[in-house]
Structure formats: structure tokens, C-alpha cells
Coordinates of C-alpha atoms in Angstrom, one line a residue:
Chain A
M1263 CA -19.4 -10.1 -24.5
Q1264 CA -18.6 -13.5 -23.2
V1265 CA -19.6 -15.9 -20.4
I1266 CA -17.1 -18.5 -19.2
Q1267 CA -18.4 -21.0 -16.7
K1268 CA -16.5 -23.9 -15.1
E1269 CA -17.5 -26.3 -12.3
F1270 CA -14.8 -28.3 -10.6
S1271 CA -13.6 -29.7 -7.2
L1272 CA -10.8 -28.5 -5.1
K1273 CA -8.3 -30.9 -3.6
P1274 CA -9.5 -31.9 0.0
R1275 CA -7.9 -29.7 2.7
S1276 CA -7.5 -30.1 6.4
R1277 CA -9.6 -27.9 8.8
G1278 CA -8.3 -24.3 8.6
F1279 CA -7.6 -21.5 6.1
H1280 CA -5.8 -22.3 2.9
I1281 CA -4.6 -20.3 -0.1
V1282 CA -6.2 -21.7 -3.3
T1283 CA -5.6 -18.9 -5.8
E1284 CA -3.3 -20.9 -8.1
E1285 CA -5.5 -24.1 -7.9
I1286 CA -8.6 -22.1 -9.0
L1287 CA -6.7 -20.3 -11.8
S1288 CA -5.5 -23.7 -13.1
H1289 CA -9.1 -24.5 -13.9
I1290 CA -9.9 -21.3 -15.8
P1291 CA -7.1 -20.6 -18.4
E1292 CA -9.9 -19.0 -20.5
I1293 CA -9.6 -15.9 -18.2
N1294 CA -6.7 -14.8 -20.4
D1295 CA -9.2 -13.8 -23.1
I1296 CA -11.1 -11.4 -20.9
K1297 CA -9.9 -7.8 -21.1
Q1298 CA -12.5 -6.3 -18.6
G1299 CA -15.1 -8.1 -16.5
T1300 CA -15.8 -9.8 -13.3
A1301 CA -15.2 -13.4 -11.9
N1302 CA -17.8 -14.9 -9.5
I1303 CA -16.2 -17.7 -7.5
F1304 CA -18.9 -19.8 -5.7
I1305 CA -18.6 -22.6 -3.2
K1306 CA -21.5 -25.1 -3.3
H1307 CA -21.4 -25.9 0.5
T1308 CA -22.7 -24.8 3.8
S1309 CA -19.8 -25.8 6.0
A1310 CA -16.8 -24.3 4.1
S1311 CA -16.4 -20.8 2.8
L1312 CA -14.3 -18.4 0.6
T1313 CA -12.5 -15.2 1.6
I1314 CA -9.7 -13.0 0.4
N1315 CA -6.8 -12.2 2.7
E1316 CA -3.0 -12.0 2.9
N1317 CA -1.2 -14.3 0.6
A1318 CA 2.2 -14.2 2.4
D1319 CA 2.7 -15.0 6.1
P1320 CA 1.1 -18.3 7.1
S1321 CA 0.5 -17.0 10.6
V1322 CA -2.4 -14.9 9.2
R1323 CA -4.1 -18.2 8.3
T1324 CA -3.5 -19.9 11.6
D1325 CA -4.6 -16.8 13.6
M1326 CA -7.7 -16.6 11.5
E1327 CA -8.6 -20.2 12.5
T1328 CA -7.8 -19.4 16.1
H1329 CA -10.0 -16.3 16.2
F1330 CA -13.0 -18.0 14.5
N1331 CA -12.8 -20.9 16.9
I1332 CA -13.1 -18.4 19.8
M1333 CA -15.7 -16.2 18.2
V1334 CA -17.8 -19.3 17.3
P1335 CA -17.0 -21.7 20.1
E1336 CA -17.5 -25.4 19.7
D1337 CA -18.0 -26.0 23.5
A1338 CA -20.9 -23.5 23.8
D1339 CA -24.0 -25.3 25.2
Y1340 CA -26.6 -23.3 23.1
Y1341 CA -26.4 -25.2 19.8
E1342 CA -29.2 -27.7 19.0
H1343 CA -27.8 -28.8 15.6
T1344 CA -24.8 -31.0 16.6
F1345 CA -25.8 -34.3 15.1
E1346 CA -22.6 -34.5 13.2
G1347 CA -20.4 -33.4 16.1
P1348 CA -19.2 -30.2 17.7
D1349 CA -17.9 -28.9 14.3
D1350 CA -21.4 -29.2 12.7
M1351 CA -23.3 -26.0 13.7
T1352 CA -20.2 -23.9 14.1
S1353 CA -19.2 -24.7 10.5
H1354 CA -22.6 -23.4 9.3
I1355 CA -22.2 -20.2 11.3
K1356 CA -18.6 -19.5 10.1
T1357 CA -19.8 -20.1 6.5
S1358 CA -22.4 -17.4 6.8
I1359 CA -20.0 -14.9 8.4
L1360 CA -17.4 -15.4 5.7
G1361 CA -19.6 -16.1 2.8
T1362 CA -20.0 -18.5 -0.1
S1363 CA -18.9 -16.3 -3.0
L1364 CA -16.1 -13.9 -4.1
N1365 CA -16.6 -11.3 -6.9
I1366 CA -13.3 -10.1 -8.3
P1367 CA -12.6 -7.7 -11.2
V1368 CA -10.9 -9.2 -14.2
T1369 CA -8.5 -6.9 -16.0
G1370 CA -6.1 -7.7 -18.9
G1371 CA -6.8 -11.4 -18.7
R1372 CA -6.1 -11.7 -15.0
L1373 CA -7.8 -11.5 -11.6
N1374 CA -7.2 -7.9 -10.6
L1375 CA -6.2 -8.6 -7.0
G1376 CA -4.1 -6.4 -4.8
T1377 CA -0.5 -7.2 -4.3
W1378 CA -1.1 -9.0 -0.9
Q1379 CA -4.5 -10.6 -1.7
G1380 CA -5.0 -14.3 -2.2
I1381 CA -8.1 -16.5 -2.3
Y1382 CA -8.6 -18.6 0.8
L1383 CA -10.7 -21.8 1.1
C1384 CA -11.9 -21.8 4.7
E1385 CA -12.5 -25.5 5.6
H1386 CA -14.6 -25.4 8.8
R1387 CA -15.2 -29.2 9.2
N1388 CA -12.7 -31.6 10.7
H1389 CA -13.2 -33.9 7.7
G1390 CA -14.7 -31.8 4.9
G1391 CA -13.4 -33.7 1.9
S1392 CA -13.3 -32.2 -1.6
R1393 CA -15.3 -29.0 -2.2
K1394 CA -17.2 -28.0 -5.3
I1395 CA -16.6 -24.6 -6.9
V1396 CA -18.3 -22.8 -9.8
V1397 CA -16.5 -20.0 -11.5
T1398 CA -18.4 -17.6 -13.8
I1399 CA -16.5 -14.9 -15.7
I1400 CA -18.5 -12.3 -17.6
G1401 CA -16.7 -9.7 -19.7
I1402 CA -15.4 -8.5 -23.0
Chain B
M1147 CA -24.1 -4.8 -23.4
Q1148 CA -21.3 -2.8 -21.9
V1149 CA -18.5 -3.1 -19.4
I1150 CA -17.2 0.0 -17.6
Q1151 CA -14.2 -0.5 -15.4
K1152 CA -12.3 2.1 -13.4
E1153 CA -9.5 1.9 -10.9
F1154 CA -8.8 4.7 -8.5
S1155 CA -7.7 5.5 -5.0
L1156 CA -9.9 6.8 -2.2
K1157 CA -8.7 9.7 0.0
P1158 CA -7.0 8.4 3.1
R1159 CA -9.3 8.1 6.1
S1160 CA -8.7 7.7 9.8
R1161 CA -9.4 4.3 11.5
G1162 CA -13.2 3.7 11.6
F1163 CA -16.2 3.5 9.3
H1164 CA -16.8 6.2 6.7
I1165 CA -19.4 6.9 4.1
V1166 CA -17.8 7.0 0.6
T1167 CA -20.8 6.7 -1.7
E1168 CA -20.4 10.1 -3.3
E1169 CA -16.6 9.8 -3.6
I1170 CA -17.0 6.5 -5.4
L1171 CA -19.7 7.8 -7.7
S1172 CA -17.5 10.8 -8.7
H1173 CA -15.1 8.4 -10.3
I1174 CA -17.8 6.6 -12.4
P1175 CA -20.0 9.2 -14.2
E1176 CA -20.4 6.6 -17.0
I1177 CA -22.9 4.8 -14.8
N1178 CA -25.5 7.2 -16.1
D1179 CA -25.4 5.2 -19.4
I1180 CA -26.4 1.9 -17.8
K1181 CA -30.2 1.2 -17.7
Q1182 CA -29.9 -2.2 -16.1
G1183 CA -27.0 -4.1 -14.7
T1184 CA -24.7 -4.5 -11.7
A1185 CA -21.8 -2.7 -10.2
N1186 CA -18.9 -4.6 -8.5
I1187 CA -17.0 -2.4 -6.1
F1188 CA -13.7 -4.1 -5.0
I1189 CA -11.1 -3.0 -2.5
K1190 CA -7.5 -4.3 -3.3
H1191 CA -6.4 -4.6 0.4
T1192 CA -6.4 -7.1 3.3
S1193 CA -6.7 -4.6 6.2
A1194 CA -9.6 -2.4 5.0
S1195 CA -13.1 -3.5 3.8
L1196 CA -16.4 -2.4 2.3
T1197 CA -19.9 -2.7 3.6
I1198 CA -23.3 -1.2 3.1
N1199 CA -25.1 0.4 6.1
E1200 CA -27.1 3.4 7.3
N1201 CA -26.2 6.7 5.6
A1202 CA -27.7 9.0 8.2
D1203 CA -26.9 9.0 11.9
P1204 CA -23.1 9.0 12.5
S1205 CA -23.5 7.0 15.7
V1206 CA -24.1 3.9 13.5
R1207 CA -20.5 4.3 12.3
T1208 CA -19.0 4.8 15.7
D1209 CA -21.0 2.0 17.3
M1210 CA -19.8 -0.3 14.4
E1211 CA -16.2 0.6 15.2
T1212 CA -16.8 0.0 18.9
H1213 CA -18.5 -3.4 18.4
F1214 CA -15.8 -4.7 16.0
N1215 CA -13.1 -3.7 18.4
I1216 CA -14.8 -5.8 21.1
M1217 CA -15.7 -8.8 18.8
V1218 CA -12.1 -8.8 17.4
P1219 CA -10.1 -7.6 20.4
E1220 CA -6.6 -6.1 20.0
D1221 CA -5.5 -7.1 23.5
A1222 CA -6.1 -10.8 23.0
D1223 CA -3.0 -12.9 23.6
Y1224 CA -3.7 -15.5 20.9
Y1225 CA -2.5 -13.7 17.8
E1226 CA 0.9 -14.6 16.3
H1227 CA 0.8 -12.2 13.4
T1228 CA 1.4 -8.8 15.2
F1229 CA 4.6 -7.7 13.5
E1230 CA 3.0 -4.4 12.5
G1231 CA 1.4 -3.8 15.9
P1232 CA -1.8 -4.8 17.7
D1233 CA -4.0 -3.5 14.7
D1234 CA -2.3 -5.9 12.3
M1235 CA -4.0 -9.3 12.6
T1236 CA -7.2 -7.8 13.9
S1237 CA -7.5 -5.8 10.6
H1238 CA -7.1 -8.9 8.6
I1239 CA -9.9 -10.6 10.6
K1240 CA -12.3 -7.7 10.3
T1241 CA -11.6 -7.5 6.6
S1242 CA -12.7 -11.1 6.1
I1243 CA -15.8 -10.7 8.3
L1244 CA -17.0 -7.6 6.4
G1245 CA -15.7 -8.5 2.9
T1246 CA -13.7 -6.9 0.1
S1247 CA -16.5 -6.4 -2.5
L1248 CA -20.0 -5.0 -2.9
N1249 CA -22.3 -6.0 -5.7
I1250 CA -25.1 -3.5 -6.2
P1251 CA -27.8 -3.4 -8.9
V1252 CA -27.7 -0.5 -11.3
T1253 CA -31.1 0.8 -12.5
G1254 CA -31.8 3.8 -14.7
G1255 CA -28.2 5.1 -14.6
R1256 CA -27.9 4.9 -10.8
L1257 CA -26.9 2.5 -8.0
N1258 CA -30.2 1.0 -6.9
L1259 CA -29.6 1.4 -3.2
G1260 CA -32.3 1.5 -0.5
T1261 CA -33.3 4.9 0.9
W1262 CA -31.1 4.4 4.0
Q1263 CA -28.2 2.6 2.4
G1264 CA -24.7 4.1 1.9
I1265 CA -21.3 2.6 1.0
Y1266 CA -18.9 2.4 3.9
L1267 CA -15.1 2.2 3.7
C1268 CA -14.1 0.3 6.8
E1269 CA -10.5 1.4 7.7
H1270 CA -9.2 -1.1 10.2
R1271 CA -5.6 0.2 10.5
N1272 CA -4.5 3.1 12.6
H1273 CA -2.6 4.5 9.6
G1274 CA -4.0 2.8 6.6
G1275 CA -3.3 5.5 4.0
S1276 CA -5.0 5.7 0.6
R1277 CA -7.0 2.6 -0.5
K1278 CA -7.3 1.3 -4.1
I1279 CA -10.7 0.5 -5.5
V1280 CA -11.8 -1.1 -8.8
V1281 CA -15.4 -0.6 -10.0
T1282 CA -16.7 -2.8 -12.7
I1283 CA -20.2 -2.1 -14.1
I1284 CA -21.8 -4.6 -16.5
G1285 CA -25.1 -3.9 -18.1
I1286 CA -27.2 -2.6 -21.0
Chain C
M1426 CA -26.3 -11.6 -23.7
Q1427 CA -29.2 -10.6 -21.6
V1428 CA -30.0 -8.6 -18.4
I1429 CA -33.1 -9.5 -16.4
Q1430 CA -33.9 -7.2 -13.5
K1431 CA -36.8 -7.5 -11.1
E1432 CA -37.7 -5.5 -8.0
F1433 CA -40.2 -6.9 -5.5
S1434 CA -41.0 -7.3 -1.8
L1435 CA -40.8 -10.4 0.3
K1436 CA -43.7 -11.3 2.6
P1437 CA -43.0 -10.0 6.1
R1438 CA -41.2 -12.4 8.4
S1439 CA -40.7 -12.6 12.2
R1440 CA -37.3 -12.0 13.6
G1441 CA -34.9 -14.8 12.8
F1442 CA -33.6 -16.8 9.8
H1443 CA -36.0 -17.9 7.1
I1444 CA -35.6 -19.9 3.8
V1445 CA -36.9 -17.8 0.9
T1446 CA -35.4 -19.6 -2.1
E1447 CA -38.8 -20.5 -3.6
E1448 CA -40.4 -17.1 -2.9
I1449 CA -37.5 -15.4 -4.7
L1450 CA -37.6 -17.8 -7.7
S1451 CA -41.4 -17.2 -8.0
H1452 CA -40.6 -13.6 -9.0
I1453 CA -38.0 -14.5 -11.7
P1454 CA -39.4 -17.2 -14.0
E1455 CA -37.3 -15.6 -16.8
I1456 CA -34.2 -17.3 -15.2
N1457 CA -35.3 -20.4 -17.3
D1458 CA -33.9 -18.6 -20.4
I1459 CA -30.4 -18.2 -19.0
K1460 CA -28.0 -21.0 -19.9
Q1461 CA -24.9 -19.5 -18.2
G1462 CA -24.6 -16.4 -16.0
T1463 CA -24.9 -15.0 -12.5
A1464 CA -27.7 -13.8 -10.3
N1465 CA -27.2 -10.9 -8.0
I1466 CA -29.8 -10.9 -5.2
F1467 CA -29.7 -7.6 -3.3
I1468 CA -31.7 -6.5 -0.2
K1469 CA -32.4 -2.7 0.0
H1470 CA -32.2 -2.5 3.8
T1471 CA -29.7 -1.9 6.7
S1472 CA -31.4 -4.1 9.3
A1473 CA -32.1 -7.3 7.4
S1474 CA -29.6 -9.4 5.4
L1475 CA -29.2 -12.3 3.1
T1476 CA -27.1 -15.4 3.4
I1477 CA -26.9 -19.0 2.1
N1478 CA -27.0 -21.9 4.4
E1479 CA -28.6 -25.3 5.0
N1480 CA -32.0 -25.8 3.5
A1481 CA -33.0 -28.9 5.6
D1482 CA -33.0 -29.0 9.4
P1483 CA -34.8 -26.0 11.0
S1484 CA -32.4 -26.1 14.0
V1485 CA -29.7 -24.5 11.8
R1486 CA -31.9 -21.4 11.5
T1487 CA -32.7 -21.2 15.2
D1488 CA -29.1 -21.9 16.3
M1489 CA -28.0 -19.1 13.8
E1490 CA -30.4 -16.7 15.6
T1491 CA -29.1 -17.8 19.0
H1492 CA -25.5 -17.4 18.1
F1493 CA -25.9 -14.0 16.4
N1494 CA -27.8 -12.7 19.5
I1495 CA -24.8 -13.8 21.7
M1496 CA -22.1 -12.5 19.3
V1497 CA -23.9 -9.1 18.9
P1498 CA -25.6 -8.7 22.3
E1499 CA -28.6 -6.4 22.8
D1500 CA -27.9 -5.9 26.4
A1501 CA -24.4 -4.5 25.8
D1502 CA -24.0 -0.9 27.2
Y1503 CA -21.7 0.4 24.5
Y1504 CA -24.2 1.2 21.8
E1505 CA -25.2 4.9 21.3
H1506 CA -27.6 4.2 18.4
T1507 CA -30.6 2.7 20.2
F1508 CA -33.3 5.3 19.4
E1509 CA -35.5 2.5 18.0
G1510 CA -34.9 0.1 20.8
P1511 CA -32.3 -2.6 21.7
D1512 CA -32.7 -4.3 18.3
D1513 CA -31.7 -1.2 16.4
M1514 CA -27.9 -1.0 16.4
T1515 CA -27.5 -4.8 16.7
S1516 CA -29.5 -5.2 13.5
H1517 CA -27.2 -2.8 11.6
I1518 CA -24.1 -4.8 12.9
K1519 CA -25.6 -8.2 12.0
T1520 CA -26.5 -6.9 8.5
S1521 CA -22.9 -5.9 7.8
I1522 CA -21.5 -9.2 9.1
L1523 CA -23.9 -11.2 6.9
G1524 CA -24.1 -8.9 3.9
T1525 CA -26.7 -7.4 1.7
S1526 CA -26.2 -9.3 -1.6
L1527 CA -25.8 -12.9 -2.8
N1528 CA -24.1 -13.7 -6.1
I1529 CA -25.0 -17.1 -7.4
P1530 CA -24.1 -18.8 -10.7
V1531 CA -27.0 -19.6 -13.1
T1532 CA -26.6 -22.8 -15.1
G1533 CA -29.1 -24.4 -17.4
G1534 CA -31.9 -22.0 -16.4
R1535 CA -31.5 -22.5 -12.7
L1536 CA -29.6 -21.2 -9.7
N1537 CA -26.6 -23.5 -9.4
L1538 CA -26.8 -24.0 -5.7
G1539 CA -25.3 -27.0 -3.8
T1540 CA -27.7 -29.8 -2.7
W1541 CA -28.0 -28.4 0.8
Q1542 CA -27.9 -24.7 0.0
G1543 CA -30.9 -22.4 0.4
I1544 CA -31.3 -18.6 0.5
Y1545 CA -32.0 -17.2 3.9
L1546 CA -33.7 -13.9 4.7
C1547 CA -32.1 -12.8 8.0
E1548 CA -34.7 -10.6 9.7
H1549 CA -32.9 -8.8 12.5
R1550 CA -35.6 -6.4 13.7
N1551 CA -38.4 -7.4 16.0
H1552 CA -40.9 -5.8 13.6
G1553 CA -39.1 -5.5 10.3
G1554 CA -42.1 -5.7 7.9
S1555 CA -41.8 -6.4 4.3
R1556 CA -38.3 -6.3 2.7
K1557 CA -37.4 -5.0 -0.8
I1558 CA -35.3 -7.2 -3.1
V1559 CA -33.7 -6.5 -6.5
V1560 CA -32.6 -9.5 -8.5
T1561 CA -30.3 -8.9 -11.5
I1562 CA -29.5 -11.9 -13.8
I1563 CA -26.8 -11.4 -16.4
G1564 CA -26.0 -14.2 -18.9
I1565 CA -26.5 -15.9 -22.2

């Protein structure tokens, strides 16, 4: 039984939804040694989140951004917490809806994702900067 | 310390929210050997999701479907990704809101769920077909 | 490799979003022995949930409550499951949106949270009472 844990930063992304599967994997080559287990991928922030969705057509990512901006509107007048601008409180809400960790099976040295699944960084701030990630793989 | 990992398909379900706790457990009898640990239940898709909710009154499942259809409306005109019909992009969005994995404690050989908790398969497509699941149990 | 598992109840909270990081940690002093691993924090209910968000300004918690009450409105006429009042079905929906477990890396004997991250109990019922939690820490 092994634990592999790595902490690193992702390259800064613009506001929106971005596929980061390969960038994350580049930080954890040790995954190749794990035959069966799980990977916890955790983002150490409250205004950016992680999700799994389609890894092919880019319009999934832009439609995701469009929908979340409508479901959590920046021009609503009911937010108190807007010190850092209209994308402040909305980013906190989007983060809690999407979540701050992914938990993915590891099988035969690889993330056992479905054919169409990729890992998205969801950058909710207009200027979020680099985001810190912790990956913890537990398995045999 | 043990890792038990199983990959299998669920029976196809109609669009909506369905309790699948017993069907999942039928694939992992080995859970009985785990005194303390966790179970990761992962769905390998981007248009169906997993959640935990009430295992009793069926109106919880139908109200869940009604609410998600209103919160993520198929007749909105702002989606670009609709090649496979009006339930295409909405299914991706619902999947990211609800999530693709559950992580449940295992205690005394059983999923340590609350009295009223059951596992739901959330089938967001009109014709989703059979859905692939990976369960990974880690524990002693 | 170790598994530490504890089951306990949180003090009852009023409806809304509440920081419970310290109360949870007070139940798992054994975390200090874990150098690298993960903690699964699971809530055994279908009308209260767990999320991670900002641990500083209280207006994040009140805005969160305000937004969820608008996104999942109690005065909608499309719910069937309202036997226990207008906060019945809405609590189930909010629970599935926010989720029933958190999975957080453990590093050097501590939860490896970001500077601004805290654990929220999201109490969706008007009178929810005490909520049961199971924490499972797996690591070396």
C-alpha cells in the first residue's frame, strides 16, 4: 500500500472552464506504479473549482461558463460580499456548486476516466492567477 | 490494508433520478470484509451523475427531475452545444452540478449511510443507455 | 498505513451556512499521526450538506444562504414532496447540489486546506437539529 502526495500550481488561466488533465498528470508520473487505488485532486481555493466533463468539443466549456453566469448572476442586487468586484461572491457560490475536489479511480497506472471525460479547472475570477492543487494517490 | 476495485455497468434507466444502492452493492459483495474504510463510486460519463438523497418517497426523485429541468432549461437559447438535441448540453451541466463520484465511509462491512440515504443514478439523457461504474473500496 | 474512523454529532445549528472546521477537528485528534493521506468527511443526512468556502467574512455565508434560497425557491408551485413544510423538498435539492462528503488531503498531521478555506455545515432545514458526521482518515 502506497501514498503518493504532490502539491503544485497550475498555470494561470483566464476566466472560464479549461481542460487540465494533461497538466495535472505531468506532475504525478508516480501514478504509473499504482495498479488499483484512488486519486484525490484538491484545489486550495474558494473562487475556482474542479469538475469532470467532456474533453472534446470546446463549446461544452463555453456553454458551461454561459450557464453558470446566468444561474449565478453578477448583476443581482442581493449580494453583500462584493468588496473585490461583481465576480467576488459569485465565484464563491460557483465554487461550492461545482466543488473543490475530484476523486477518481486509478487502474493499471492510469486515471480510470471514461472515454469522453476530462478534468476541468473552473476559473471563476476575472483575474484568478495561478491555482494550487494537491494530488493524493492511495493504492497498491 | 486492502483495495477492492470493480468495474461494471448499471441496467439502463429512463431519464430521471433512480435509486441504485442495491444494484451497486450486488456487484461488490467483498465489502463485507472491510471493517473500516471508504468506498469511491465513480460514473464514467459526462451526461449522467451520482448523488445521495432520500431512499423512501418517490416524489423526491420526481421533484428533483422537475427542479433540475427548470434550473437548467432545455428551451434556453444560449447553448451552442446541442448537436445531439436539447438534452445534450443540459445533461453536461447537470452532471457537473451533481458530480461524478460519491465517497462513502465503510464500517463493519457495510456502506455507512444514514437511515434515509440512498444512492441515486441521475440519468440526464432521454436515451442514455447502460452506464459504467467503477467502485474502489480502500480499508482494513 | 492506517485507517482512523470516528462517528459523532455536530451541535445543532440554525438554518444557514456555518463554519465547523474546529468542531470537526476536535473529534479527530488522531489526525496528528498522519503524515500523508486523505480525510473523508461524510454527513449522514439528506437535508443538510457540507461544502468548503471562505473562512473569514461572515457575509459569504449569508450571501450563500440568500442565493440558494433564490436558486431553489420555497414558494415554487412545482414541488410535490412538501409534507414537512416548504423547506422539505428544497432541502433535499440543496443537499444534492452541495453534496454530502468532503475529501481533503492530510499533510503533516493536518488538513491541507488553503489559507482561506473552511468547512461549512449547510443547514437547509428550519429546525434540523443535531447532524451526524463520519470522518475516515486513510494514510501513513
